[in-house]
JSON list of C-alpha atoms in Angstrom, two decimals:
[
{"chain": "K", "resi": 177, "resn": "MET", "atom": "CA", "xyz": [108.77, 150.59, 138.21]},
{"chain": "K", "resi": 178, "resn": "ILE", "atom": "CA", "xyz": [106.51, 148.89, 140.97]},
{"chain": "K", "resi": 179, "resn": "ASP", "atom": "CA", "xyz": [108.32, 150.32, 144.22]},
{"chain": "K", "resi": 180, "resn": "GLY", "atom": "CA", "xyz": [106.65, 153.57, 144.91]},
{"chain": "K", "resi": 181, "resn": "VAL", "atom": "CA", "xyz": [104.24, 151.53, 147.32]},
{"chain": "K", "resi": 182, "resn": "ASN", "atom": "CA", "xyz": [105.74, 149.96, 150.57]},
{"chain": "K", "resi": 183, "resn": "GLY", "atom": "CA", "xyz": [104.65, 146.02, 150.09]},
{"chain": "K", "resi": 184, "resn": "LEU", "atom": "CA", "xyz": [103.61, 146.10, 146.53]},
{"chain": "K", "resi": 185, "resn": "SER", "atom": "CA", "xyz": [106.39, 144.47, 144.71]},
{"chain": "K", "resi": 186, "resn": "ALA", "atom": "CA", "xyz": [106.86, 141.96, 147.41]},
{"chain": "K", "resi": 187, "resn": "ILE", "atom": "CA", "xyz": [103.08, 141.13, 147.25]},
{"chain": "K", "resi": 188, "resn": "ILE", "atom": "CA", "xyz": [102.82, 141.08, 143.49]},
{"chain": "K", "resi": 189, "resn": "PHE", "atom": "CA", "xyz": [106.17, 138.56, 144.07]},
{"chain": "K", "resi": 190, "resn": "ILE", "atom": "CA", "xyz": [103.74, 136.55, 146.10]},
{"chain": "K", "resi": 191, "resn": "ILE", "atom": "CA", "xyz": [101.19, 136.09, 144.07]},
{"chain": "K", "resi": 192, "resn": "ILE", "atom": "CA", "xyz": [103.76, 135.10, 141.01]},
{"chain": "K", "resi": 193, "resn": "ASN", "atom": "CA", "xyz": [105.41, 132.79, 143.10]},
{"chain": "K", "resi": 194, "resn": "LEU", "atom": "CA", "xyz": [102.11, 131.54, 144.81]},
{"chain": "K", "resi": 195, "resn": "PHE", "atom": "CA", "xyz": [100.99, 130.65, 141.44]},
{"chain": "K", "resi": 196, "resn": "ILE", "atom": "CA", "xyz": [104.09, 128.99, 140.73]},
{"chain": "K", "resi": 197, "resn": "LEU", "atom": "CA", "xyz": [103.77, 126.78, 143.40]},
{"chain": "K", "resi": 198, "resn": "PHE", "atom": "CA", "xyz": [100.12, 126.31, 142.60]},
{"chain": "K", "resi": 199, "resn": "HIS", "atom": "CA", "xyz": [101.12, 124.64, 139.22]},
{"chain": "K", "resi": 200, "resn": "SER", "atom": "CA", "xyz": [103.96, 122.82, 139.75]},
{"chain": "K", "resi": 201, "resn": "LEU", "atom": "CA", "xyz": [103.20, 121.12, 142.90]},
{"chain": "K", "resi": 202, "resn": "GLU", "atom": "CA", "xyz": [105.18, 117.78, 141.85]},
{"chain": "K", "resi": 203, "resn": "SER", "atom": "CA", "xyz": [108.36, 119.76, 141.17]},
{"chain": "K", "resi": 204, "resn": "ASP", "atom": "CA", "xyz": [111.88, 119.06, 141.74]},
{"chain": "K", "resi": 205, "resn": "TYR", "atom": "CA", "xyz": [112.42, 123.18, 142.86]},
{"chain": "K", "resi": 206, "resn": "LEU", "atom": "CA", "xyz": [109.10, 122.91, 144.96]},
{"chain": "K", "resi": 207, "resn": "GLU", "atom": "CA", "xyz": [111.46, 123.47, 147.70]},
{"chain": "K", "resi": 208, "resn": "PHE", "atom": "CA", "xyz": [113.08, 125.97, 146.55]},
{"chain": "K", "resi": 209, "resn": "ASN", "atom": "CA", "xyz": [109.85, 128.06, 145.60]},
{"chain": "K", "resi": 210, "resn": "LYS", "atom": "CA", "xyz": [108.55, 127.76, 149.16]},
{"chain": "K", "resi": 211, "resn": "ALA", "atom": "CA", "xyz": [111.46, 129.05, 150.63]},
{"chain": "K", "resi": 212, "resn": "LEU", "atom": "CA", "xyz": [111.76, 131.93, 148.65]},
{"chain": "K", "resi": 213, "resn": "LEU", "atom": "CA", "xyz": [107.96, 132.39, 149.45]},
{"chain": "K", "resi": 214, "resn": "ILE", "atom": "CA", "xyz": [108.39, 132.32, 153.15]},
{"chain": "K", "resi": 215, "resn": "PHE", "atom": "CA", "xyz": [111.18, 135.06, 152.46]},
{"chain": "K", "resi": 216, "resn": "LEU", "atom": "CA", "xyz": [108.86, 136.93, 150.31]},
{"chain": "K", "resi": 217, "resn": "PHE", "atom": "CA", "xyz": [106.36, 136.78, 153.43]},
{"chain": "K", "resi": 218, "resn": "ILE", "atom": "CA", "xyz": [108.81, 138.07, 156.07]},
{"chain": "K", "resi": 219, "resn": "PHE", "atom": "CA", "xyz": [109.98, 140.54, 153.74]},
{"chain": "K", "resi": 220, "resn": "PHE", "atom": "CA", "xyz": [106.40, 141.58, 153.40]},
{"chain": "K", "resi": 221, "resn": "LEU", "atom": "CA", "xyz": [105.93, 142.19, 156.95]},
{"chain": "K", "resi": 222, "resn": "PHE", "atom": "CA", "xyz": [108.90, 144.21, 157.67]},
{"chain": "K", "resi": 223, "resn": "ASN", "atom": "CA", "xyz": [108.36, 146.28, 154.14]},
{"chain": "K", "resi": 224, "resn": "ILE", "atom": "CA", "xyz": [104.86, 147.20, 154.95]},
{"chain": "K", "resi": 225, "resn": "ARG", "atom": "CA", "xyz": [106.19, 148.76, 158.49]},
{"chain": "K", "resi": 226, "resn": "SER", "atom": "CA", "xyz": [108.73, 150.53, 156.50]},
{"chain": "K", "resi": 227, "resn": "SER", "atom": "CA", "xyz": [111.74, 148.59, 158.30]},
{"chain": "K", "resi": 228, "resn": "LEU", "atom": "CA", "xyz": [112.85, 146.54, 155.28]},
{"chain": "K", "resi": 229, "resn": "PHE", "atom": "CA", "xyz": [113.56, 147.50, 151.36]},
{"chain": "K", "resi": 230, "resn": "PHE", "atom": "CA", "xyz": [114.40, 145.28, 148.24]},
{"chain": "K", "resi": 231, "resn": "GLY", "atom": "CA", "xyz": [116.87, 148.16, 146.82]},
{"chain": "K", "resi": 232, "resn": "GLU", "atom": "CA", "xyz": [118.07, 147.77, 143.62]},
{"chain": "K", "resi": 233, "resn": "SER", "atom": "CA", "xyz": [119.98, 144.51, 144.14]},
{"chain": "K", "resi": 234, "resn": "GLY", "atom": "CA", "xyz": [117.32, 142.48, 146.35]},
{"chain": "K", "resi": 235, "resn": "ILE", "atom": "CA", "xyz": [114.72, 143.64, 143.28]},
{"chain": "K", "resi": 236, "resn": "TYR", "atom": "CA", "xyz": [117.03, 142.18, 140.77]},
{"chain": "K", "resi": 237, "resn": "LEU", "atom": "CA", "xyz": [117.89, 138.83, 142.40]},
{"chain": "K", "resi": 238, "resn": "VAL", "atom": "CA", "xyz": [114.09, 138.29, 143.33]},
{"chain": "K", "resi": 239, "resn": "THR", "atom": "CA", "xyz": [113.30, 138.91, 139.79]},
{"chain": "K", "resi": 240, "resn": "PHE", "atom": "CA", "xyz": [115.85, 136.68, 138.47]},
{"chain": "K", "resi": 241, "resn": "LEU", "atom": "CA", "xyz": [114.88, 134.08, 140.97]},
{"chain": "K", "resi": 242, "resn": "THR", "atom": "CA", "xyz": [111.32, 134.28, 140.14]},
{"chain": "K", "resi": 243, "resn": "SER", "atom": "CA", "xyz": [111.87, 134.41, 136.37]},
{"chain": "K", "resi": 244, "resn": "LEU", "atom": "CA", "xyz": [114.18, 131.24, 136.74]},
{"chain": "K", "resi": 245, "resn": "LEU", "atom": "CA", "xyz": [111.36, 128.97, 138.35]},
{"chain": "K", "resi": 246, "resn": "LEU", "atom": "CA", "xyz": [108.62, 130.56, 135.21]},
{"chain": "K", "resi": 247, "resn": "ILE", "atom": "CA", "xyz": [111.17, 129.39, 133.07]},
{"chain": "K", "resi": 248, "resn": "PHE", "atom": "CA", "xyz": [111.53, 125.97, 134.58]},
{"chain": "K", "resi": 249, "resn": "SER", "atom": "CA", "xyz": [107.61, 125.63, 135.04]},
{"chain": "K", "resi": 250, "resn": "TYR", "atom": "CA", "xyz": [107.03, 126.52, 131.34]},
{"chain": "K", "resi": 251, "resn": "LYS", "atom": "CA", "xyz": [109.88, 124.11, 130.40]},
{"chain": "K", "resi": 252, "resn": "LYS", "atom": "CA", "xyz": [107.95, 121.17, 132.38]},
{"chain": "K", "resi": 253, "resn": "ASN", "atom": "CA", "xyz": [104.42, 121.85, 131.16]},
{"chain": "K", "resi": 254, "resn": "PHE", "atom": "CA", "xyz": [103.27, 122.73, 134.71]},
{"chain": "K", "resi": 255, "resn": "ILE", "atom": "CA", "xyz": [102.35, 126.24, 133.39]},
{"chain": "K", "resi": 256, "resn": "SER", "atom": "CA", "xyz": [101.20, 127.69, 129.85]},
{"chain": "K", "resi": 257, "resn": "PHE", "atom": "CA", "xyz": [102.67, 130.83, 128.09]},
{"chain": "K", "resi": 258, "resn": "GLU", "atom": "CA", "xyz": [99.08, 132.56, 128.41]},
{"chain": "K", "resi": 259, "resn": "GLN", "atom": "CA", "xyz": [99.33, 131.99, 132.18]},
{"chain": "K", "resi": 260, "resn": "ILE", "atom": "CA", "xyz": [102.69, 133.41, 132.63]},
{"chain": "K", "resi": 261, "resn": "ILE", "atom": "CA", "xyz": [101.64, 136.51, 130.22]},
{"chain": "K", "resi": 262, "resn": "LEU", "atom": "CA", "xyz": [98.44, 137.09, 132.94]},
{"chain": "K", "resi": 263, "resn": "LEU", "atom": "CA", "xyz": [100.91, 136.55, 136.28]},
{"chain": "K", "resi": 264, "resn": "LEU", "atom": "CA", "xyz": [102.94, 139.60, 134.77]},
{"chain": "K", "resi": 265, "resn": "LEU", "atom": "CA", "xyz": [100.36, 141.53, 132.96]},
{"chain": "K", "resi": 266, "resn": "ILE", "atom": "CA", "xyz": [99.53, 144.31, 134.97]},
{"chain": "K", "resi": 267, "resn": "PRO", "atom": "CA", "xyz": [102.80, 145.22, 135.83]},
{"chain": "K", "resi": 268, "resn": "GLY", "atom": "CA", "xyz": [103.62, 144.79, 132.52]},
{"chain": "K", "resi": 269, "resn": "LEU", "atom": "CA", "xyz": [100.98, 146.97, 131.01]},
{"chain": "K", "resi": 270, "resn": "ASP", "atom": "CA", "xyz": [101.88, 149.81, 133.64]},
{"chain": "K", "resi": 271, "resn": "MET", "atom": "CA", "xyz": [105.74, 149.85, 132.72]},
{"chain": "K", "resi": 272, "resn": "ILE", "atom": "CA", "xyz": [104.93, 149.86, 128.93]},
{"chain": "K", "resi": 273, "resn": "ARG", "atom": "CA", "xyz": [101.89, 152.40, 129.50]},
{"chain": "K", "resi": 274, "resn": "VAL", "atom": "CA", "xyz": [104.82, 154.44, 131.42]},
{"chain": "K", "resi": 275, "resn": "THR", "atom": "CA", "xyz": [107.52, 154.16, 129.08]},
{"chain": "K", "resi": 276, "resn": "LEU", "atom": "CA", "xyz": [105.41, 155.38, 126.18]},
{"chain": "K", "resi": 277, "resn": "THR", "atom": "CA", "xyz": [103.68, 158.20, 128.00]},
{"chain": "K", "resi": 278, "resn": "ARG", "atom": "CA", "xyz": [107.84, 159.66, 128.60]},
{"chain": "K", "resi": 279, "resn": "LEU", "atom": "CA", "xyz": [108.27, 158.86, 124.84]},
{"chain": "K", "resi": 280, "resn": "LYS", "atom": "CA", "xyz": [105.63, 161.20, 123.69]},
{"chain": "K", "resi": 281, "resn": "ASN", "atom": "CA", "xyz": [106.70, 163.56, 126.19]},
{"chain": "K", "resi": 282, "resn": "LYS", "atom": "CA", "xyz": [110.26, 163.52, 125.38]},
{"chain": "K", "resi": 283, "resn": "ILE", "atom": "CA", "xyz": [111.40, 162.83, 128.92]},
{"chain": "K", "resi": 284, "resn": "LYS", "atom": "CA", "xyz": [114.36, 160.24, 129.80]},
{"chain": "K", "resi": 285, "resn": "ILE", "atom": "CA", "xyz": [112.60, 156.88, 129.94]},
{"chain": "K", "resi": 286, "resn": "SER", "atom": "CA", "xyz": [114.59, 156.39, 133.40]},
{"chain": "K", "resi": 287, "resn": "THR", "atom": "CA", "xyz": [113.14, 159.53, 134.98]},
{"chain": "K", "resi": 288, "resn": "PRO", "atom": "CA", "xyz": [111.27, 158.48, 137.83]},
{"chain": "K", "resi": 289, "resn": "ASP", "atom": "CA", "xyz": [107.84, 160.24, 137.91]},
{"chain": "K", "resi": 290, "resn": "LYS", "atom": "CA", "xyz": [104.47, 159.66, 139.82]},
{"chain": "K", "resi": 291, "resn": "SER", "atom": "CA", "xyz": [102.23, 158.63, 136.77]},
{"chain": "K", "resi": 292, "resn": "HIS", "atom": "CA", "xyz": [102.39, 155.10, 137.79]},
{"chain": "K", "resi": 293, "resn": "LEU", "atom": "CA", "xyz": [99.12, 153.38, 138.72]},
{"chain": "K", "resi": 294, "resn": "HIS", "atom": "CA", "xyz": [100.02, 152.94, 142.52]},
{"chain": "K", "resi": 295, "resn": "HIS", "atom": "CA", "xyz": [100.96, 156.62, 142.20]},
{"chain": "K", "resi": 296, "resn": "LEU", "atom": "CA", "xyz": [97.20, 157.59, 140.90]},
{"chain": "K", "resi": 297, "resn": "ILE", "atom": "CA", "xyz": [95.67, 155.63, 143.31]},
{"chain": "K", "resi": 298, "resn": "ILE", "atom": "CA", "xyz": [97.47, 156.64, 146.19]},
{"chain": "K", "resi": 299, "resn": "LYS", "atom": "CA", "xyz": [96.66, 160.45, 145.80]},
{"chain": "K", "resi": 300, "resn": "LYS", "atom": "CA", "xyz": [93.06, 159.35, 146.45]},
{"chain": "K", "resi": 301, "resn": "TYR", "atom": "CA", "xyz": [93.43, 156.70, 148.97]},
{"chain": "K", "resi": 302, "resn": "ASN", "atom": "CA", "xyz": [96.10, 155.23, 151.40]},
{"chain": "K", "resi": 303, "resn": "ASP", "atom": "CA", "xyz": [98.84, 152.47, 150.81]},
{"chain": "K", "resi": 304, "resn": "VAL", "atom": "CA", "xyz": [96.76, 149.44, 152.02]},
{"chain": "K", "resi": 305, "resn": "PHE", "atom": "CA", "xyz": [93.81, 150.46, 149.74]},
{"chain": "K", "resi": 306, "resn": "THR", "atom": "CA", "xyz": [96.59, 150.65, 146.71]},
{"chain": "K", "resi": 307, "resn": "LEU", "atom": "CA", "xyz": [97.69, 147.06, 147.76]},
{"chain": "K", "resi": 308, "resn": "PHE", "atom": "CA", "xyz": [93.97, 145.61, 147.78]},
{"chain": "K", "resi": 309, "resn": "ILE", "atom": "CA", "xyz": [93.35, 146.90, 144.44]},
{"chain": "K", "resi": 310, "resn": "PHE", "atom": "CA", "xyz": [96.54, 145.45, 142.67]},
{"chain": "K", "resi": 311, "resn": "LEU", "atom": "CA", "xyz": [95.41, 142.40, 144.68]},
{"chain": "K", "resi": 312, "resn": "ILE", "atom": "CA", "xyz": [92.27, 142.53, 142.85]},
{"chain": "K", "resi": 313, "resn": "LEU", "atom": "CA", "xyz": [93.37, 143.07, 139.76]},
{"chain": "K", "resi": 314, "resn": "ILE", "atom": "CA", "xyz": [96.32, 140.37, 139.76]},
{"chain": "K", "resi": 315, "resn": "PHE", "atom": "CA", "xyz": [94.60, 137.59, 141.90]},
{"chain": "K", "resi": 316, "resn": "PRO", "atom": "CA", "xyz": [91.24, 136.53, 141.09]},
{"chain": "K", "resi": 317, "resn": "LEU", "atom": "CA", "xyz": [91.64, 136.26, 137.20]},
{"chain": "K", "resi": 318, "resn": "ASN", "atom": "CA", "xyz": [94.91, 134.34, 137.79]},
{"chain": "K", "resi": 319, "resn": "LEU", "atom": "CA", "xyz": [93.05, 131.67, 140.00]},
{"chain": "K", "resi": 320, "resn": "ILE", "atom": "CA", "xyz": [90.28, 131.25, 137.27]},
{"chain": "K", "resi": 321, "resn": "SER", "atom": "CA", "xyz": [93.23, 130.78, 134.87]},
{"chain": "K", "resi": 322, "resn": "TYR", "atom": "CA", "xyz": [94.73, 128.31, 137.21]},
{"chain": "K", "resi": 323, "resn": "TYR", "atom": "CA", "xyz": [91.48, 126.20, 137.41]},
{"chain": "K", "resi": 324, "resn": "PHE", "atom": "CA", "xyz": [90.33, 126.64, 133.60]},
{"chain": "K", "resi": 325, "resn": "PRO", "atom": "CA", "xyz": [93.32, 127.43, 131.78]},
{"chain": "K", "resi": 326, "resn": "ASP", "atom": "CA", "xyz": [91.45, 126.93, 128.44]},
{"chain": "K", "resi": 327, "resn": "TYR", "atom": "CA", "xyz": [90.22, 130.54, 128.86]},
{"chain": "K", "resi": 328, "resn": "SER", "atom": "CA", "xyz": [93.57, 132.04, 129.88]},
{"chain": "K", "resi": 329, "resn": "LEU", "atom": "CA", "xyz": [93.60, 133.97, 126.71]},
{"chain": "K", "resi": 330, "resn": "TYR", "atom": "CA", "xyz": [90.21, 135.72, 127.53]},
{"chain": "K", "resi": 331, "resn": "LEU", "atom": "CA", "xyz": [91.67, 136.57, 130.77]},
{"chain": "K", "resi": 332, "resn": "ILE", "atom": "CA", "xyz": [94.33, 138.02, 129.20]},
{"chain": "K", "resi": 333, "resn": "PHE", "atom": "CA", "xyz": [92.15, 140.52, 127.33]},
{"chain": "K", "resi": 334, "resn": "ILE", "atom": "CA", "xyz": [89.75, 141.17, 130.33]},
{"chain": "K", "resi": 335, "resn": "THR", "atom": "CA", "xyz": [93.06, 141.92, 132.50]},
{"chain": "K", "resi": 336, "resn": "VAL", "atom": "CA", "xyz": [94.10, 144.70, 129.47]},
{"chain": "K", "resi": 337, "resn": "PHE", "atom": "CA", "xyz": [90.50, 146.32, 129.98]},
{"chain": "K", "resi": 338, "resn": "THR", "atom": "CA", "xyz": [90.22, 146.21, 133.63]},
{"chain": "K", "resi": 339, "resn": "TYR", "atom": "CA", "xyz": [93.71, 147.82, 133.78]},
{"chain": "K", "resi": 340, "resn": "ILE", "atom": "CA", "xyz": [92.85, 150.44, 131.15]},
{"chain": "K", "resi": 341, "resn": "TYR", "atom": "CA", "xyz": [89.04, 150.90, 132.87]},
{"chain": "K", "resi": 342, "resn": "THR", "atom": "CA", "xyz": [91.43, 151.45, 136.86]},
{"chain": "K", "resi": 343, "resn": "TYR", "atom": "CA", "xyz": [94.01, 153.74, 135.14]},
{"chain": "K", "resi": 344, "resn": "ILE", "atom": "CA", "xyz": [91.11, 155.89, 133.42]},
{"chain": "K", "resi": 345, "resn": "ILE", "atom": "CA", "xyz": [88.83, 155.72, 136.68]},
{"chain": "K", "resi": 346, "resn": "PHE", "atom": "CA", "xyz": [92.33, 156.69, 139.08]},
{"chain": "K", "resi": 347, "resn": "LYS", "atom": "CA", "xyz": [93.56, 159.31, 136.11]},
{"chain": "K", "resi": 348, "resn": "ASN", "atom": "CA", "xyz": [91.12, 161.95, 137.20]}
]
């Protein structure tokens, strides 16, 4: 549900996989994570220029591989449950908000529309600014969580309020 802007899904996957890398520097799957990150960076460079796209199969594959890395990192106690929630929170909140809005309006859940946060930002600004906003929404609080893992639960609440505030700003 984050494919409305070139580079957005790639940038979100890069952030998630970077934090997996930071958290699990001494893991058995480190090389696999590095290879996935290299692929995502190269893909991002082509995708931002509208030269290459994930498609459904590509996004499913990258999501599956990233999910496996998150599960392995959690099982090895490299990353906490709260830190995983924090990594996935912004796209998750947007998905939940859009789904609930569609249910409320009696619209089929799988119907595409332009009500996602990235669409609302693009209405006022451009693609690059939209990517920057998502980078600001996801990266800094996860960086704080990396250095201060005991504050992850508080950072989740801050992220929820930040998402709501950002949505209200760009909704109008």
